[in-house]
Coordinates of C-alpha atoms in Angstrom, one line a residue:
X122 CA -3.3 24.8 -116.4
X123 CA -6.2 25.6 -118.7
X124 CA -8.3 28.8 -119.3
X125 CA -11.5 27.0 -119.3
X126 CA -10.8 25.1 -116.0
X127 CA -9.7 28.3 -114.4
X128 CA -13.0 29.9 -115.5
X129 CA -15.0 26.9 -114.0
X130 CA -13.0 27.0 -110.6
X131 CA -13.7 30.9 -110.5
X132 CA -17.5 30.3 -111.2
X133 CA -17.6 27.6 -108.5
X134 CA -15.8 30.2 -106.1
X135 CA -12.6 28.0 -105.6
X136 CA -9.5 30.0 -104.7
X137 CA -6.6 29.1 -107.0
X138 CA -3.0 29.8 -106.5
X139 CA -1.9 29.1 -109.9
X140 CA -3.3 30.0 -113.5
X141 CA -2.1 29.5 -117.1
X142 CA -0.1 32.1 -118.8
X143 CA -2.4 33.2 -121.6
X144 CA -3.4 36.2 -123.7
X145 CA -7.0 35.6 -122.8
X146 CA -8.7 37.6 -120.1
X147 CA -9.0 35.6 -117.0
X148 CA -11.8 36.1 -114.4
X149 CA -11.4 38.9 -111.8
X150 CA -11.4 36.3 -109.1
X151 CA -8.1 34.8 -110.0
X152 CA -6.3 38.1 -110.3
X153 CA -3.0 37.8 -108.2
X154 CA -2.7 34.0 -108.9
X155 CA 0.8 33.2 -110.1
X156 CA 1.2 32.3 -113.9
X157 CA 2.5 28.8 -114.3
X158 CA 3.3 28.9 -117.8
X159 CA 1.5 28.0 -121.2
X160 CA -1.5 25.5 -121.0
X161 CA 0.4 22.8 -123.1
X162 CA 3.8 23.3 -121.3
X163 CA 3.3 24.6 -117.7
X164 CA 6.5 25.1 -115.6
X165 CA 6.7 22.2 -113.1
X166 CA 9.1 24.3 -110.8
X167 CA 6.6 27.1 -110.5
X168 CA 3.7 24.8 -109.8
X169 CA 5.8 22.9 -107.2
X170 CA 6.7 26.2 -105.7
X171 CA 3.0 26.9 -105.0
X172 CA 2.8 23.6 -103.0
X173 CA -0.6 22.7 -104.5
X174 CA -3.2 20.4 -103.1
X175 CA -4.3 19.5 -106.6
X176 CA -3.5 20.8 -110.2
X177 CA -6.5 20.5 -112.4
X178 CA -6.1 20.3 -116.1
X179 CA -7.9 18.8 -119.1
X180 CA -7.4 15.3 -120.2
X181 CA -7.0 16.0 -124.0
X182 CA -3.3 16.9 -123.7
X183 CA -2.4 13.1 -123.7
X184 CA -0.7 10.7 -121.4
X185 CA 2.7 12.1 -121.5
X186 CA 1.3 15.3 -120.2
X187 CA -0.2 13.4 -117.2
X188 CA 3.0 11.5 -116.6
X189 CA 4.9 14.8 -116.2
X190 CA 2.7 15.5 -113.2
X191 CA 3.2 12.1 -111.5
X192 CA 6.9 12.2 -112.3
X193 CA 7.2 15.4 -110.5
X194 CA 5.1 14.1 -107.6
X195 CA 2.3 17.0 -108.2
X196 CA -1.2 15.8 -107.4
X197 CA -3.4 16.3 -110.3
X198 CA -6.7 15.7 -111.7
X199 CA -7.7 15.7 -115.3
X200 CA -11.2 16.7 -116.5
X201 CA -13.0 16.0 -119.8
X202 CA -14.2 19.4 -121.6
X203 CA -14.6 17.6 -125.1
X204 CA -18.2 18.2 -125.2
X205 CA -21.2 19.6 -123.3
X206 CA -21.7 16.3 -121.3
X207 CA -18.0 16.4 -120.3
X208 CA -18.3 20.1 -119.2
X209 CA -21.4 19.2 -117.1
X210 CA -19.6 16.3 -115.3
X211 CA -16.5 18.3 -114.7
X212 CA -18.6 21.1 -113.0
X213 CA -20.3 18.4 -110.9
X214 CA -16.8 16.6 -110.1
X215 CA -15.0 19.9 -109.3
X216 CA -18.1 21.0 -107.2
X217 CA -17.9 17.8 -105.1
X218 CA -14.0 17.9 -104.8
X219 CA -14.0 21.4 -103.6
X220 CA -17.2 21.3 -101.3
X221 CA -19.0 23.6 -103.8
X222 CA -21.9 21.3 -104.6
X223 CA -24.6 24.0 -104.3
X224 CA -22.7 26.3 -106.6
X225 CA -22.2 23.5 -109.1
X226 CA -26.0 22.4 -109.1
X227 CA -26.8 26.1 -109.6
X228 CA -24.4 26.3 -112.7
X229 CA -25.8 23.0 -114.0
X230 CA -29.3 24.1 -113.8
X231 CA -28.5 27.3 -115.7
X232 CA -26.8 25.2 -118.5
X233 CA -29.9 22.7 -118.6
X234 CA -32.3 25.6 -118.8
X235 CA -30.3 27.0 -121.8
X236 CA -30.1 23.6 -123.3
X237 CA -33.8 23.1 -123.1
X238 CA -34.4 26.3 -124.9
X239 CA -32.1 25.2 -127.6
X240 CA -33.8 21.7 -127.8
X241 CA -37.0 23.4 -128.7
X242 CA -35.4 25.0 -131.8
X243 CA -35.9 23.4 -135.2
X244 CA -32.8 21.9 -136.7
X245 CA -31.4 24.1 -139.6
X246 CA -30.8 22.8 -143.1
X247 CA -27.9 25.1 -143.3
X248 CA -24.5 23.3 -143.4
X249 CA -21.8 24.6 -141.1
X250 CA -18.1 23.7 -141.2
X251 CA -16.1 24.4 -138.0
X252 CA -12.4 25.3 -138.4
X253 CA -10.0 25.1 -135.6
X254 CA -6.8 27.0 -136.3
X255 CA -3.8 26.7 -134.3
X256 CA -0.3 27.7 -134.9
X257 CA 1.1 25.3 -137.7
X258 CA -2.1 23.5 -138.4
X259 CA -5.8 23.8 -139.4
X260 CA -8.3 21.2 -138.4
X261 CA -11.9 20.6 -138.9
X262 CA -14.2 20.1 -135.8
X263 CA -16.4 17.2 -135.8
X264 CA -19.7 16.9 -133.8
X265 CA -17.6 15.1 -131.1
X266 CA -15.7 18.4 -130.3
X267 CA -17.1 20.8 -127.9
X268 CA -17.9 23.5 -130.4
X269 CA -19.2 20.8 -132.8
X270 CA -21.5 19.6 -129.9
X271 CA -22.7 23.1 -129.4
X272 CA -23.5 23.7 -133.2
X273 CA -25.6 20.4 -133.1
X274 CA -27.4 21.4 -130.0
X275 CA -28.2 24.7 -131.4
X276 CA -29.9 23.0 -134.4
X277 CA -26.8 23.3 -136.8
X278 CA -26.0 20.8 -139.4
X279 CA -22.2 20.0 -139.0
X280 CA -21.1 18.9 -142.5
X281 CA -18.3 16.8 -141.0
X282 CA -20.2 15.0 -138.4
X283 CA -19.7 11.4 -137.5
X284 CA -16.6 9.4 -136.8
X285 CA -14.8 8.9 -133.6
X286 CA -12.3 11.9 -133.4
X287 CA -12.8 15.4 -132.2
X288 CA -11.0 17.0 -135.0
X289 CA -9.8 15.9 -138.5
X290 CA -7.5 17.1 -141.2
X291 CA -9.2 17.4 -144.4
X292 CA -8.3 18.6 -147.9
X293 CA -9.7 21.4 -150.0
X294 CA -11.5 19.0 -152.3
X295 CA -13.5 17.5 -149.4
X296 CA -14.4 21.1 -148.3
X297 CA -15.5 22.0 -151.8
X298 CA -17.7 18.9 -151.9
X299 CA -19.2 19.6 -148.5
X300 CA -20.1 23.2 -149.7
X301 CA -20.8 24.7 -146.2
X302 CA -23.3 27.5 -146.0
X303 CA -21.6 29.0 -142.8
X304 CA -17.9 28.5 -141.7
X305 CA -17.1 29.1 -138.1
X306 CA -13.5 29.7 -137.0
X307 CA -12.1 29.0 -133.8

C-alpha cells in the first residue's frame, strides 16, 4: 500500500498483485497490478478481492490503520521506513519472508557501500532545514526522519536535529532564528 514498499518488493523480485494508486511512476515490474487505492486510505474490498497472502505497508500510518486490516481479516505486515536502519531491516525482513535473501543481501551491500563513501566525507558547516509539505500542513523533518537521517549521513547539519519525533511543526520565528543556509523541500 506504499510506493516505497512497492519499489522494495520490485527490487527484490517479488511479484505483487496490488499497488497503491499514486501519481508517482511505479517500477516496470509491477505494471498490470491492480490499484488498491491511496496509500493512506486503501480500498479494503479491492484488497480482499485479490485474496493476498500478505499486504505490506508502512508502520507510520498508525494503529487504526493496522486495525483496519485485522478487522477485515486481511493478513498484513508493517515495516519501518522512518530511517536508513529501518530501510535496511525492511529489506532484510522482506527478503527472508519472500525467499529472496540473496537479492536482499545484494541490495544491502550496495547500500552499505554507498554509506561507507558518505561516511568518509567531512561534515558540512552549512545549516540545512528540511520541509515536508503535505496537503493542509507543512512540517519540519528532524534527524529522526528518513530524509533527515540521509542529510546527517551525507554530512549535513540539520538545524532541527534532536528530539524524539520524525517531524515537528514550527513557527516562522524559529525558522528565522535557525537561519538555514539550505532548505530542502519534500
